[in-house]
Amino acid sequence: MIQQLTFALSTEERLTRTDFFISPANGLALAAIDAWRNWPNRKMILAGPKGAGKSHLAQIFAADAGAAIIAAKDLADVDLTTLEPPNAIVVEDAETISGNARAEAALFHLHNLLAPSGTLLITATSPPRDWGLTLPDLASRMQSAALTRLPPPDDALLTAVLAKLFADRQLAVPANLIPYLIKRMDRSIATARAMVAGLDERALSQRRPITRALAAELLESLAPE
């Protein structure tokens, strides 16, 4: 089959409160984020698997609290003095600094900077006890922080996300496609985005409609050998 050339079109990801779909899987986490003014010692750790929506919740918190967002792996290279006077900070993917002495020391310093009156949100894939921190003082402070868990997305959330992603690309799909995908794809929002992008690309390149058959081909191509 002669394939049509395709172009990567920008599909900007919106991570606002309006774009956040509330379901039983994430409702409690959203409520915890919204209560940031009442967090014990004004710090919270949000733990959940990749693709569960931690970054989206972090963006909601940042917009509400006026927080800056820093990737944990970049902490060692951030001039923390530029963040003074401390107000609110998000540190994402904290588990990635395990064994990085400079980054661990930077997070410890940031924690102390914010301690008097600032607010600190930290995201990670697991609770602090599983990060493998080597700085005892940092490990102690992280383990004493309030912890909110975010489970993988449930069917209701994945259905809403897939429907929105198809709509954002102005793609009409059969009613049975989304239930078909949900039963067979990895349960993450990141996978949902990848599936919609992959189906859009295949449909364009092969000049075919988006159907269950096309989805089956994409899923098969992604399956480990």
JSON list of C-alpha atoms in Angstrom, two decimals:
[
{"chain": "A", "resi": 1, "resn": "MET", "atom": "CA", "xyz": [0.00, 0.00, 0.00]},
{"chain": "A", "resi": 2, "resn": "ILE", "atom": "CA", "xyz": [1.30, 3.46, -0.91]},
{"chain": "A", "resi": 3, "resn": "GLN", "atom": "CA", "xyz": [1.39, 5.51, 2.25]},
{"chain": "A", "resi": 4, "resn": "GLN", "atom": "CA", "xyz": [0.47, 9.17, 2.38]},
{"chain": "A", "resi": 5, "resn": "LEU", "atom": "CA", "xyz": [3.03, 11.53, 3.91]},
{"chain": "A", "resi": 6, "resn": "THR", "atom": "CA", "xyz": [1.97, 12.80, 7.31]},
{"chain": "A", "resi": 7, "resn": "PHE", "atom": "CA", "xyz": [3.02, 15.82, 9.31]},
{"chain": "A", "resi": 8, "resn": "ALA", "atom": "CA", "xyz": [3.31, 16.06, 13.08]},
{"chain": "A", "resi": 9, "resn": "LEU", "atom": "CA", "xyz": [0.63, 18.56, 14.07]},
{"chain": "A", "resi": 10, "resn": "SER", "atom": "CA", "xyz": [0.81, 20.27, 17.43]},
{"chain": "A", "resi": 11, "resn": "THR", "atom": "CA", "xyz": [-1.77, 19.00, 19.90]},
{"chain": "A", "resi": 12, "resn": "GLU", "atom": "CA", "xyz": [-1.10, 21.12, 22.93]},
{"chain": "A", "resi": 13, "resn": "GLU", "atom": "CA", "xyz": [-1.88, 19.34, 26.16]},
{"chain": "A", "resi": 14, "resn": "ARG", "atom": "CA", "xyz": [-4.11, 21.35, 28.45]},
{"chain": "A", "resi": 15, "resn": "LEU", "atom": "CA", "xyz": [-3.57, 20.72, 32.14]},
{"chain": "A", "resi": 16, "resn": "THR", "atom": "CA", "xyz": [-6.08, 23.13, 33.65]},
{"chain": "A", "resi": 17, "resn": "ARG", "atom": "CA", "xyz": [-8.78, 22.43, 36.22]},
{"chain": "A", "resi": 18, "resn": "THR", "atom": "CA", "xyz": [-11.41, 22.61, 33.46]},
{"chain": "A", "resi": 19, "resn": "ASP", "atom": "CA", "xyz": [-9.66, 19.78, 31.62]},
{"chain": "A", "resi": 20, "resn": "PHE", "atom": "CA", "xyz": [-9.40, 17.56, 34.69]},
{"chain": "A", "resi": 21, "resn": "PHE", "atom": "CA", "xyz": [-11.91, 14.72, 34.62]},
{"chain": "A", "resi": 22, "resn": "ILE", "atom": "CA", "xyz": [-13.03, 13.72, 38.11]},
{"chain": "A", "resi": 23, "resn": "SER", "atom": "CA", "xyz": [-13.67, 10.04, 38.76]},
{"chain": "A", "resi": 24, "resn": "PRO", "atom": "CA", "xyz": [-13.60, 7.71, 41.77]},
{"chain": "A", "resi": 25, "resn": "ALA", "atom": "CA", "xyz": [-9.93, 7.07, 40.95]},
{"chain": "A", "resi": 26, "resn": "ASN", "atom": "CA", "xyz": [-8.79, 10.65, 41.38]},
{"chain": "A", "resi": 27, "resn": "GLY", "atom": "CA", "xyz": [-11.48, 12.50, 43.31]},
{"chain": "A", "resi": 28, "resn": "LEU", "atom": "CA", "xyz": [-9.84, 12.09, 46.71]},
{"chain": "A", "resi": 29, "resn": "ALA", "atom": "CA", "xyz": [-6.47, 13.24, 45.36]},
{"chain": "A", "resi": 30, "resn": "LEU", "atom": "CA", "xyz": [-8.06, 16.35, 43.84]},
{"chain": "A", "resi": 31, "resn": "ALA", "atom": "CA", "xyz": [-9.75, 17.13, 47.15]},
{"chain": "A", "resi": 32, "resn": "ALA", "atom": "CA", "xyz": [-6.40, 16.79, 48.94]},
{"chain": "A", "resi": 33, "resn": "ILE", "atom": "CA", "xyz": [-4.73, 19.14, 46.45]},
{"chain": "A", "resi": 34, "resn": "ASP", "atom": "CA", "xyz": [-7.53, 21.68, 46.84]},
{"chain": "A", "resi": 35, "resn": "ALA", "atom": "CA", "xyz": [-7.01, 21.64, 50.61]},
{"chain": "A", "resi": 36, "resn": "TRP", "atom": "CA", "xyz": [-3.37, 22.76, 50.32]},
{"chain": "A", "resi": 37, "resn": "ARG", "atom": "CA", "xyz": [-3.85, 25.63, 52.78]},
{"chain": "A", "resi": 38, "resn": "ASN", "atom": "CA", "xyz": [-4.60, 23.02, 55.46]},
{"chain": "A", "resi": 39, "resn": "TRP", "atom": "CA", "xyz": [-1.81, 20.52, 54.76]},
{"chain": "A", "resi": 40, "resn": "PRO", "atom": "CA", "xyz": [0.12, 19.55, 57.90]},
{"chain": "A", "resi": 41, "resn": "ASN", "atom": "CA", "xyz": [3.24, 21.76, 57.93]},
{"chain": "A", "resi": 42, "resn": "ARG", "atom": "CA", "xyz": [2.12, 22.97, 54.47]},
{"chain": "A", "resi": 43, "resn": "LYS", "atom": "CA", "xyz": [3.69, 20.03, 52.64]},
{"chain": "A", "resi": 44, "resn": "MET", "atom": "CA", "xyz": [2.26, 17.07, 50.76]},
{"chain": "A", "resi": 45, "resn": "ILE", "atom": "CA", "xyz": [3.59, 14.12, 48.78]},
{"chain": "A", "resi": 46, "resn": "LEU", "atom": "CA", "xyz": [1.42, 12.92, 45.89]},
{"chain": "A", "resi": 47, "resn": "ALA", "atom": "CA", "xyz": [2.35, 9.34, 44.97]},
{"chain": "A", "resi": 48, "resn": "GLY", "atom": "CA", "xyz": [1.01, 7.31, 42.07]},
{"chain": "A", "resi": 49, "resn": "PRO", "atom": "CA", "xyz": [2.06, 5.38, 38.96]},
{"chain": "A", "resi": 50, "resn": "LYS", "atom": "CA", "xyz": [3.16, 7.08, 35.78]},
{"chain": "A", "resi": 51, "resn": "GLY", "atom": "CA", "xyz": [0.23, 8.25, 33.72]},
{"chain": "A", "resi": 52, "resn": "ALA", "atom": "CA", "xyz": [-2.17, 8.52, 36.66]},
{"chain": "A", "resi": 53, "resn": "GLY", "atom": "CA", "xyz": [-2.43, 12.30, 36.45]},
{"chain": "A", "resi": 54, "resn": "LYS", "atom": "CA", "xyz": [0.10, 13.60, 39.01]},
{"chain": "A", "resi": 55, "resn": "SER", "atom": "CA", "xyz": [1.42, 16.31, 36.68]},
{"chain": "A", "resi": 56, "resn": "HIS", "atom": "CA", "xyz": [-2.11, 17.50, 35.94]},
{"chain": "A", "resi": 57, "resn": "LEU", "atom": "CA", "xyz": [-2.85, 17.82, 39.65]},
{"chain": "A", "resi": 58, "resn": "ALA", "atom": "CA", "xyz": [0.49, 19.57, 40.15]},
{"chain": "A", "resi": 59, "resn": "GLN", "atom": "CA", "xyz": [-0.47, 22.10, 37.48]},
{"chain": "A", "resi": 60, "resn": "ILE", "atom": "CA", "xyz": [-3.83, 22.70, 39.19]},
{"chain": "A", "resi": 61, "resn": "PHE", "atom": "CA", "xyz": [-2.06, 23.29, 42.50]},
{"chain": "A", "resi": 62, "resn": "ALA", "atom": "CA", "xyz": [0.53, 25.56, 40.87]},
{"chain": "A", "resi": 63, "resn": "ALA", "atom": "CA", "xyz": [-2.17, 27.70, 39.25]},
{"chain": "A", "resi": 64, "resn": "ASP", "atom": "CA", "xyz": [-4.07, 27.98, 42.53]},
{"chain": "A", "resi": 65, "resn": "ALA", "atom": "CA", "xyz": [-1.10, 28.57, 44.85]},
{"chain": "A", "resi": 66, "resn": "GLY", "atom": "CA", "xyz": [1.11, 30.50, 42.43]},
{"chain": "A", "resi": 67, "resn": "ALA", "atom": "CA", "xyz": [3.75, 27.79, 42.65]},
{"chain": "A", "resi": 68, "resn": "ALA", "atom": "CA", "xyz": [6.86, 27.23, 40.58]},
{"chain": "A", "resi": 69, "resn": "ILE", "atom": "CA", "xyz": [7.41, 23.70, 39.20]},
{"chain": "A", "resi": 70, "resn": "ILE", "atom": "CA", "xyz": [10.84, 22.08, 39.28]},
{"chain": "A", "resi": 71, "resn": "ALA", "atom": "CA", "xyz": [11.87, 18.62, 38.08]},
{"chain": "A", "resi": 72, "resn": "ALA", "atom": "CA", "xyz": [13.61, 16.84, 40.96]},
{"chain": "A", "resi": 73, "resn": "LYS", "atom": "CA", "xyz": [16.51, 15.83, 38.71]},
{"chain": "A", "resi": 74, "resn": "ASP", "atom": "CA", "xyz": [17.20, 19.53, 38.03]},
{"chain": "A", "resi": 75, "resn": "LEU", "atom": "CA", "xyz": [17.32, 20.56, 41.68]},
{"chain": "A", "resi": 76, "resn": "ALA", "atom": "CA", "xyz": [21.09, 20.29, 41.89]},
{"chain": "A", "resi": 77, "resn": "ASP", "atom": "CA", "xyz": [21.45, 22.95, 39.18]},
{"chain": "A", "resi": 78, "resn": "VAL", "atom": "CA", "xyz": [18.80, 25.38, 40.50]},
{"chain": "A", "resi": 79, "resn": "ASP", "atom": "CA", "xyz": [19.89, 28.50, 42.35]},
{"chain": "A", "resi": 80, "resn": "LEU", "atom": "CA", "xyz": [17.51, 28.15, 45.28]},
{"chain": "A", "resi": 81, "resn": "THR", "atom": "CA", "xyz": [18.27, 31.67, 46.47]},
{"chain": "A", "resi": 82, "resn": "THR", "atom": "CA", "xyz": [16.32, 32.96, 43.48]},
{"chain": "A", "resi": 83, "resn": "LEU", "atom": "CA", "xyz": [13.19, 31.35, 44.96]},
{"chain": "A", "resi": 84, "resn": "GLU", "atom": "CA", "xyz": [13.28, 33.57, 48.06]},
{"chain": "A", "resi": 85, "resn": "PRO", "atom": "CA", "xyz": [11.11, 34.70, 49.68]},
{"chain": "A", "resi": 86, "resn": "PRO", "atom": "CA", "xyz": [9.67, 31.17, 49.56]},
{"chain": "A", "resi": 87, "resn": "ASN", "atom": "CA", "xyz": [6.02, 30.82, 48.68]},
{"chain": "A", "resi": 88, "resn": "ALA", "atom": "CA", "xyz": [4.99, 27.59, 46.94]},
{"chain": "A", "resi": 89, "resn": "ILE", "atom": "CA", "xyz": [6.99, 25.01, 45.00]},
{"chain": "A", "resi": 90, "resn": "VAL", "atom": "CA", "xyz": [6.21, 21.77, 43.19]},
{"chain": "A", "resi": 91, "resn": "VAL", "atom": "CA", "xyz": [8.99, 19.18, 42.89]},
{"chain": "A", "resi": 92, "resn": "GLU", "atom": "CA", "xyz": [8.14, 16.48, 40.37]},
{"chain": "A", "resi": 93, "resn": "ASP", "atom": "CA", "xyz": [9.41, 12.88, 40.17]},
{"chain": "A", "resi": 94, "resn": "ALA", "atom": "CA", "xyz": [11.24, 12.98, 43.50]},
{"chain": "A", "resi": 95, "resn": "GLU", "atom": "CA", "xyz": [12.20, 9.31, 43.31]},
{"chain": "A", "resi": 96, "resn": "THR", "atom": "CA", "xyz": [14.64, 10.15, 40.49]},
{"chain": "A", "resi": 97, "resn": "ILE", "atom": "CA", "xyz": [17.12, 11.83, 42.87]},
{"chain": "A", "resi": 98, "resn": "SER", "atom": "CA", "xyz": [17.91, 8.65, 44.78]},
{"chain": "A", "resi": 99, "resn": "GLY", "atom": "CA", "xyz": [21.67, 8.48, 45.30]},
{"chain": "A", "resi": 100, "resn": "ASN", "atom": "CA", "xyz": [22.28, 11.93, 43.78]},
{"chain": "A", "resi": 101, "resn": "ALA", "atom": "CA", "xyz": [23.95, 13.63, 46.73]},
{"chain": "A", "resi": 102, "resn": "ARG", "atom": "CA", "xyz": [23.69, 17.15, 45.29]},
{"chain": "A", "resi": 103, "resn": "ALA", "atom": "CA", "xyz": [20.02, 16.80, 44.37]},
{"chain": "A", "resi": 104, "resn": "GLU", "atom": "CA", "xyz": [19.15, 15.26, 47.74]},
{"chain": "A", "resi": 105, "resn": "ALA", "atom": "CA", "xyz": [20.95, 18.09, 49.52]},
{"chain": "A", "resi": 106, "resn": "ALA", "atom": "CA", "xyz": [19.11, 20.63, 47.34]},
{"chain": "A", "resi": 107, "resn": "LEU", "atom": "CA", "xyz": [15.71, 19.12, 48.19]},
{"chain": "A", "resi": 108, "resn": "PHE", "atom": "CA", "xyz": [16.63, 19.17, 51.89]},
{"chain": "A", "resi": 109, "resn": "HIS", "atom": "CA", "xyz": [17.61, 22.84, 51.59]},
{"chain": "A", "resi": 110, "resn": "LEU", "atom": "CA", "xyz": [14.44, 23.65, 49.66]},
{"chain": "A", "resi": 111, "resn": "HIS", "atom": "CA", "xyz": [12.34, 21.93, 52.33]},
{"chain": "A", "resi": 112, "resn": "ASN", "atom": "CA", "xyz": [13.98, 24.06, 55.02]},
{"chain": "A", "resi": 113, "resn": "LEU", "atom": "CA", "xyz": [13.57, 27.22, 52.94]},
{"chain": "A", "resi": 114, "resn": "LEU", "atom": "CA", "xyz": [9.85, 26.65, 52.67]},
{"chain": "A", "resi": 115, "resn": "ALA", "atom": "CA", "xyz": [9.34, 25.41, 56.22]},
{"chain": "A", "resi": 116, "resn": "PRO", "atom": "CA", "xyz": [8.50, 28.74, 57.89]},
{"chain": "A", "resi": 117, "resn": "SER", "atom": "CA", "xyz": [5.56, 29.78, 55.71]},
{"chain": "A", "resi": 118, "resn": "GLY", "atom": "CA", "xyz": [5.80, 28.28, 52.22]},
{"chain": "A", "resi": 119, "resn": "THR", "atom": "CA", "xyz": [3.99, 25.32, 50.68]},
{"chain": "A", "resi": 120, "resn": "LEU", "atom": "CA", "xyz": [5.67, 22.28, 49.14]},
{"chain": "A", "resi": 121, "resn": "LEU", "atom": "CA", "xyz": [4.08, 19.67, 46.87]},
{"chain": "A", "resi": 122, "resn": "ILE", "atom": "CA", "xyz": [6.20, 16.69, 45.83]},
{"chain": "A", "resi": 123, "resn": "THR", "atom": "CA", "xyz": [5.16, 14.11, 43.25]},
{"chain": "A", "resi": 124, "resn": "ALA", "atom": "CA", "xyz": [6.61, 10.62, 42.98]},
{"chain": "A", "resi": 125, "resn": "THR", "atom": "CA", "xyz": [5.71, 7.15, 41.78]},
{"chain": "A", "resi": 126, "resn": "SER", "atom": "CA", "xyz": [5.99, 5.71, 45.29]},
{"chain": "A", "resi": 127, "resn": "PRO", "atom": "CA", "xyz": [6.11, 6.76, 48.96]},
{"chain": "A", "resi": 128, "resn": "PRO", "atom": "CA", "xyz": [9.40, 8.25, 50.27]},
{"chain": "A", "resi": 129, "resn": "ARG", "atom": "CA", "xyz": [10.43, 5.05, 52.04]},
{"chain": "A", "resi": 130, "resn": "ASP", "atom": "CA", "xyz": [10.86, 3.47, 48.59]},
{"chain": "A", "resi": 131, "resn": "TRP", "atom": "CA", "xyz": [12.94, 6.25, 46.99]},
{"chain": "A", "resi": 132, "resn": "GLY", "atom": "CA", "xyz": [16.26, 4.97, 48.30]},
{"chain": "A", "resi": 133, "resn": "LEU", "atom": "CA", "xyz": [17.31, 8.32, 49.78]},
{"chain": "A", "resi": 134, "resn": "THR", "atom": "CA", "xyz": [20.83, 8.36, 51.20]},
{"chain": "A", "resi": 135, "resn": "LEU", "atom": "CA", "xyz": [20.59, 11.63, 53.16]},
{"chain": "A", "resi": 136, "resn": "PRO", "atom": "CA", "xyz": [19.10, 10.64, 56.54]},
{"chain": "A", "resi": 137, "resn": "ASP", "atom": "CA", "xyz": [17.75, 14.09, 57.41]},
{"chain": "A", "resi": 138, "resn": "LEU", "atom": "CA", "xyz": [15.96, 14.34, 54.06]},
{"chain": "A", "resi": 139, "resn": "ALA", "atom": "CA", "xyz": [14.53, 10.83, 54.37]},
{"chain": "A", "resi": 140, "resn": "SER", "atom": "CA", "xyz": [13.20, 11.67, 57.83]},
{"chain": "A", "resi": 141, "resn": "ARG", "atom": "CA", "xyz": [11.50, 14.86, 56.66]},
{"chain": "A", "resi": 142, "resn": "MET", "atom": "CA", "xyz": [9.99, 13.26, 53.58]},
{"chain": "A", "resi": 143, "resn": "GLN", "atom": "CA", "xyz": [8.61, 10.32, 55.54]},
{"chain": "A", "resi": 144, "resn": "SER", "atom": "CA", "xyz": [6.99, 12.70, 58.02]},
{"chain": "A", "resi": 145, "resn": "ALA", "atom": "CA", "xyz": [5.11, 14.56, 55.26]},
{"chain": "A", "resi": 146, "resn": "ALA", "atom": "CA", "xyz": [1.43, 13.93, 54.57]},
{"chain": "A", "resi": 147, "resn": "LEU", "atom": "CA", "xyz": [0.95, 11.40, 51.77]},
{"chain": "A", "resi": 148, "resn": "THR", "atom": "CA", "xyz": [-1.84, 11.24, 49.19]},
{"chain": "A", "resi": 149, "resn": "ARG", "atom": "CA", "xyz": [-2.01, 8.25, 46.86]},
{"chain": "A", "resi": 150, "resn": "LEU", "atom": "CA", "xyz": [-3.29, 8.50, 43.29]},
{"chain": "A", "resi": 151, "resn": "PRO", "atom": "CA", "xyz": [-4.33, 5.11, 41.85]},
{"chain": "A", "resi": 152, "resn": "PRO", "atom": "CA", "xyz": [-4.23, 4.24, 38.15]},
{"chain": "A", "resi": 153, "resn": "PRO", "atom": "CA", "xyz": [-7.12, 5.68, 36.11]},
{"chain": "A", "resi": 154, "resn": "ASP", "atom": "CA", "xyz": [-10.37, 3.74, 36.21]},
{"chain": "A", "resi": 155, "resn": "ASP", "atom": "CA", "xyz": [-12.66, 2.99, 33.24]},
{"chain": "A", "resi": 156, "resn": "ALA", "atom": "CA", "xyz": [-14.70, 6.16, 33.71]},
{"chain": "A", "resi": 157, "resn": "LEU", "atom": "CA", "xyz": [-11.62, 8.36, 33.63]},
{"chain": "A", "resi": 158, "resn": "LEU", "atom": "CA", "xyz": [-10.02, 6.60, 30.66]},
{"chain": "A", "resi": 159, "resn": "THR", "atom": "CA", "xyz": [-13.31, 6.81, 28.74]},
{"chain": "A", "resi": 160, "resn": "ALA", "atom": "CA", "xyz": [-13.54, 10.56, 29.32]},
{"chain": "A", "resi": 161, "resn": "VAL", "atom": "CA", "xyz": [-9.88, 11.14, 28.43]},
{"chain": "A", "resi": 162, "resn": "LEU", "atom": "CA", "xyz": [-10.03, 9.11, 25.22]},
{"chain": "A", "resi": 163, "resn": "ALA", "atom": "CA", "xyz": [-13.25, 10.84, 24.14]},
{"chain": "A", "resi": 164, "resn": "LYS", "atom": "CA", "xyz": [-11.68, 14.26, 24.70]},
{"chain": "A", "resi": 165, "resn": "LEU", "atom": "CA", "xyz": [-8.45, 13.34, 22.92]},
{"chain": "A", "resi": 166, "resn": "PHE", "atom": "CA", "xyz": [-10.37, 12.15, 19.85]},
{"chain": "A", "resi": 167, "resn": "ALA", "atom": "CA", "xyz": [-12.53, 15.28, 19.96]},
{"chain": "A", "resi": 168, "resn": "ASP", "atom": "CA", "xyz": [-9.48, 17.54, 20.24]},
{"chain": "A", "resi": 169, "resn": "ARG", "atom": "CA", "xyz": [-8.22, 16.07, 16.96]},
{"chain": "A", "resi": 170, "resn": "GLN", "atom": "CA", "xyz": [-11.71, 16.27, 15.43]},
{"chain": "A", "resi": 171, "resn": "LEU", "atom": "CA", "xyz": [-11.73, 12.52, 14.89]},
{"chain": "A", "resi": 172, "resn": "ALA", "atom": "CA", "xyz": [-15.03, 10.67, 14.57]},
{"chain": "A", "resi": 173, "resn": "VAL", "atom": "CA", "xyz": [-14.75, 7.13, 15.94]},
{"chain": "A", "resi": 174, "resn": "PRO", "atom": "CA", "xyz": [-17.25, 4.28, 16.24]},
{"chain": "A", "resi": 175, "resn": "ALA", "atom": "CA", "xyz": [-19.03, 3.90, 19.58]},
{"chain": "A", "resi": 176, "resn": "ASN", "atom": "CA", "xyz": [-17.43, 0.51, 20.26]},
{"chain": "A", "resi": 177, "resn": "LEU", "atom": "CA", "xyz": [-13.83, 1.74, 19.84]},
{"chain": "A", "resi": 178, "resn": "ILE", "atom": "CA", "xyz": [-13.21, 3.30, 23.25]},
{"chain": "A", "resi": 179, "resn": "PRO", "atom": "CA", "xyz": [-14.51, 0.30, 25.26]},
{"chain": "A", "resi": 180, "resn": "TYR", "atom": "CA", "xyz": [-12.37, -1.92, 23.01]},
{"chain": "A", "resi": 181, "resn": "LEU", "atom": "CA", "xyz": [-9.25, 0.14, 23.73]},
{"chain": "A", "resi": 182, "resn": "ILE", "atom": "CA", "xyz": [-9.84, 0.34, 27.47]},
{"chain": "A", "resi": 183, "resn": "LYS", "atom": "CA", "xyz": [-9.95, -3.45, 27.78]},
{"chain": "A", "resi": 184, "resn": "ARG", "atom": "CA", "xyz": [-6.63, -3.89, 25.99]},
{"chain": "A", "resi": 185, "resn": "MET", "atom": "CA", "xyz": [-4.37, -0.87, 26.62]},
{"chain": "A", "resi": 186, "resn": "ASP", "atom": "CA", "xyz": [-2.16, -0.08, 29.59]},
{"chain": "A", "resi": 187, "resn": "ARG", "atom": "CA", "xyz": [-4.14, 1.83, 32.20]},
{"chain": "A", "resi": 188, "resn": "SER", "atom": "CA", "xyz": [-2.50, 5.23, 31.99]},
{"chain": "A", "resi": 189, "resn": "ILE", "atom": "CA", "xyz": [-3.38, 8.62, 30.59]},
{"chain": "A", "resi": 190, "resn": "ALA", "atom": "CA", "xyz": [-0.02, 8.69, 28.80]},
{"chain": "A", "resi": 191, "resn": "THR", "atom": "CA", "xyz": [-0.97, 5.49, 26.97]},
{"chain": "A", "resi": 192, "resn": "ALA", "atom": "CA", "xyz": [-4.35, 6.99, 26.04]},
{"chain": "A", "resi": 193, "resn": "ARG", "atom": "CA", "xyz": [-2.58, 9.94, 24.42]},
{"chain": "A", "resi": 194, "resn": "ALA", "atom": "CA", "xyz": [-0.21, 7.61, 22.58]},
{"chain": "A", "resi": 195, "resn": "MET", "atom": "CA", "xyz": [-3.06, 5.43, 21.31]},
{"chain": "A", "resi": 196, "resn": "VAL", "atom": "CA", "xyz": [-5.04, 8.38, 19.94]},
{"chain": "A", "resi": 197, "resn": "ALA", "atom": "CA", "xyz": [-1.95, 9.86, 18.29]},
{"chain": "A", "resi": 198, "resn": "GLY", "atom": "CA", "xyz": [-1.02, 6.48, 16.81]},
{"chain": "A", "resi": 199, "resn": "LEU", "atom": "CA", "xyz": [-4.50, 5.87, 15.42]},
{"chain": "A", "resi": 200, "resn": "ASP", "atom": "CA", "xyz": [-4.61, 9.35, 13.93]},
{"chain": "A", "resi": 201, "resn": "GLU", "atom": "CA", "xyz": [-1.23, 8.84, 12.24]},
{"chain": "A", "resi": 202, "resn": "ARG", "atom": "CA", "xyz": [-2.14, 5.42, 10.87]},
{"chain": "A", "resi": 203, "resn": "ALA", "atom": "CA", "xyz": [-5.50, 6.58, 9.58]},
{"chain": "A", "resi": 204, "resn": "LEU", "atom": "CA", "xyz": [-3.86, 9.47, 7.73]},
{"chain": "A", "resi": 205, "resn": "SER", "atom": "CA", "xyz": [-0.93, 7.52, 6.33]},
{"chain": "A", "resi": 206, "resn": "GLN", "atom": "CA", "xyz": [-3.06, 4.58, 5.18]},
{"chain": "A", "resi": 207, "resn": "ARG", "atom": "CA", "xyz": [-6.11, 6.65, 4.19]},
{"chain": "A", "resi": 208, "resn": "ARG", "atom": "CA", "xyz": [-8.36, 4.51, 6.35]},
{"chain": "A", "resi": 209, "resn": "PRO", "atom": "CA", "xyz": [-11.06, 5.33, 8.88]},
{"chain": "A", "resi": 210, "resn": "ILE", "atom": "CA", "xyz": [-10.36, 4.77, 12.55]},
{"chain": "A", "resi": 211, "resn": "THR", "atom": "CA", "xyz": [-11.98, 1.44, 13.41]},
{"chain": "A", "resi": 212, "resn": "ARG", "atom": "CA", "xyz": [-11.52, -1.47, 15.78]},
{"chain": "A", "resi": 213, "resn": "ALA", "atom": "CA", "xyz": [-9.55, -3.23, 13.05]},
{"chain": "A", "resi": 214, "resn": "LEU", "atom": "CA", "xyz": [-7.09, -0.34, 12.83]},
{"chain": "A", "resi": 215, "resn": "ALA", "atom": "CA", "xyz": [-6.86, -0.24, 16.63]},
{"chain": "A", "resi": 216, "resn": "ALA", "atom": "CA", "xyz": [-6.17, -3.99, 16.71]},
{"chain": "A", "resi": 217, "resn": "GLU", "atom": "CA", "xyz": [-3.28, -3.51, 14.26]},
{"chain": "A", "resi": 218, "resn": "LEU", "atom": "CA", "xyz": [-1.82, -0.72, 16.37]},
{"chain": "A", "resi": 219, "resn": "LEU", "atom": "CA", "xyz": [-2.10, -2.73, 19.57]},
{"chain": "A", "resi": 220, "resn": "GLU", "atom": "CA", "xyz": [-0.45, -5.72, 17.92]},
{"chain": "A", "resi": 221, "resn": "SER", "atom": "CA", "xyz": [2.42, -3.54, 16.68]},
{"chain": "A", "resi": 222, "resn": "LEU", "atom": "CA", "xyz": [2.99, -2.27, 20.22]},
{"chain": "A", "resi": 223, "resn": "ALA", "atom": "CA", "xyz": [2.85, -5.69, 21.88]},
{"chain": "A", "resi": 224, "resn": "PRO", "atom": "CA", "xyz": [6.22, -6.98, 23.17]},
{"chain": "A", "resi": 225, "resn": "GLU", "atom": "CA", "xyz": [7.66, -9.77, 21.10]}
]
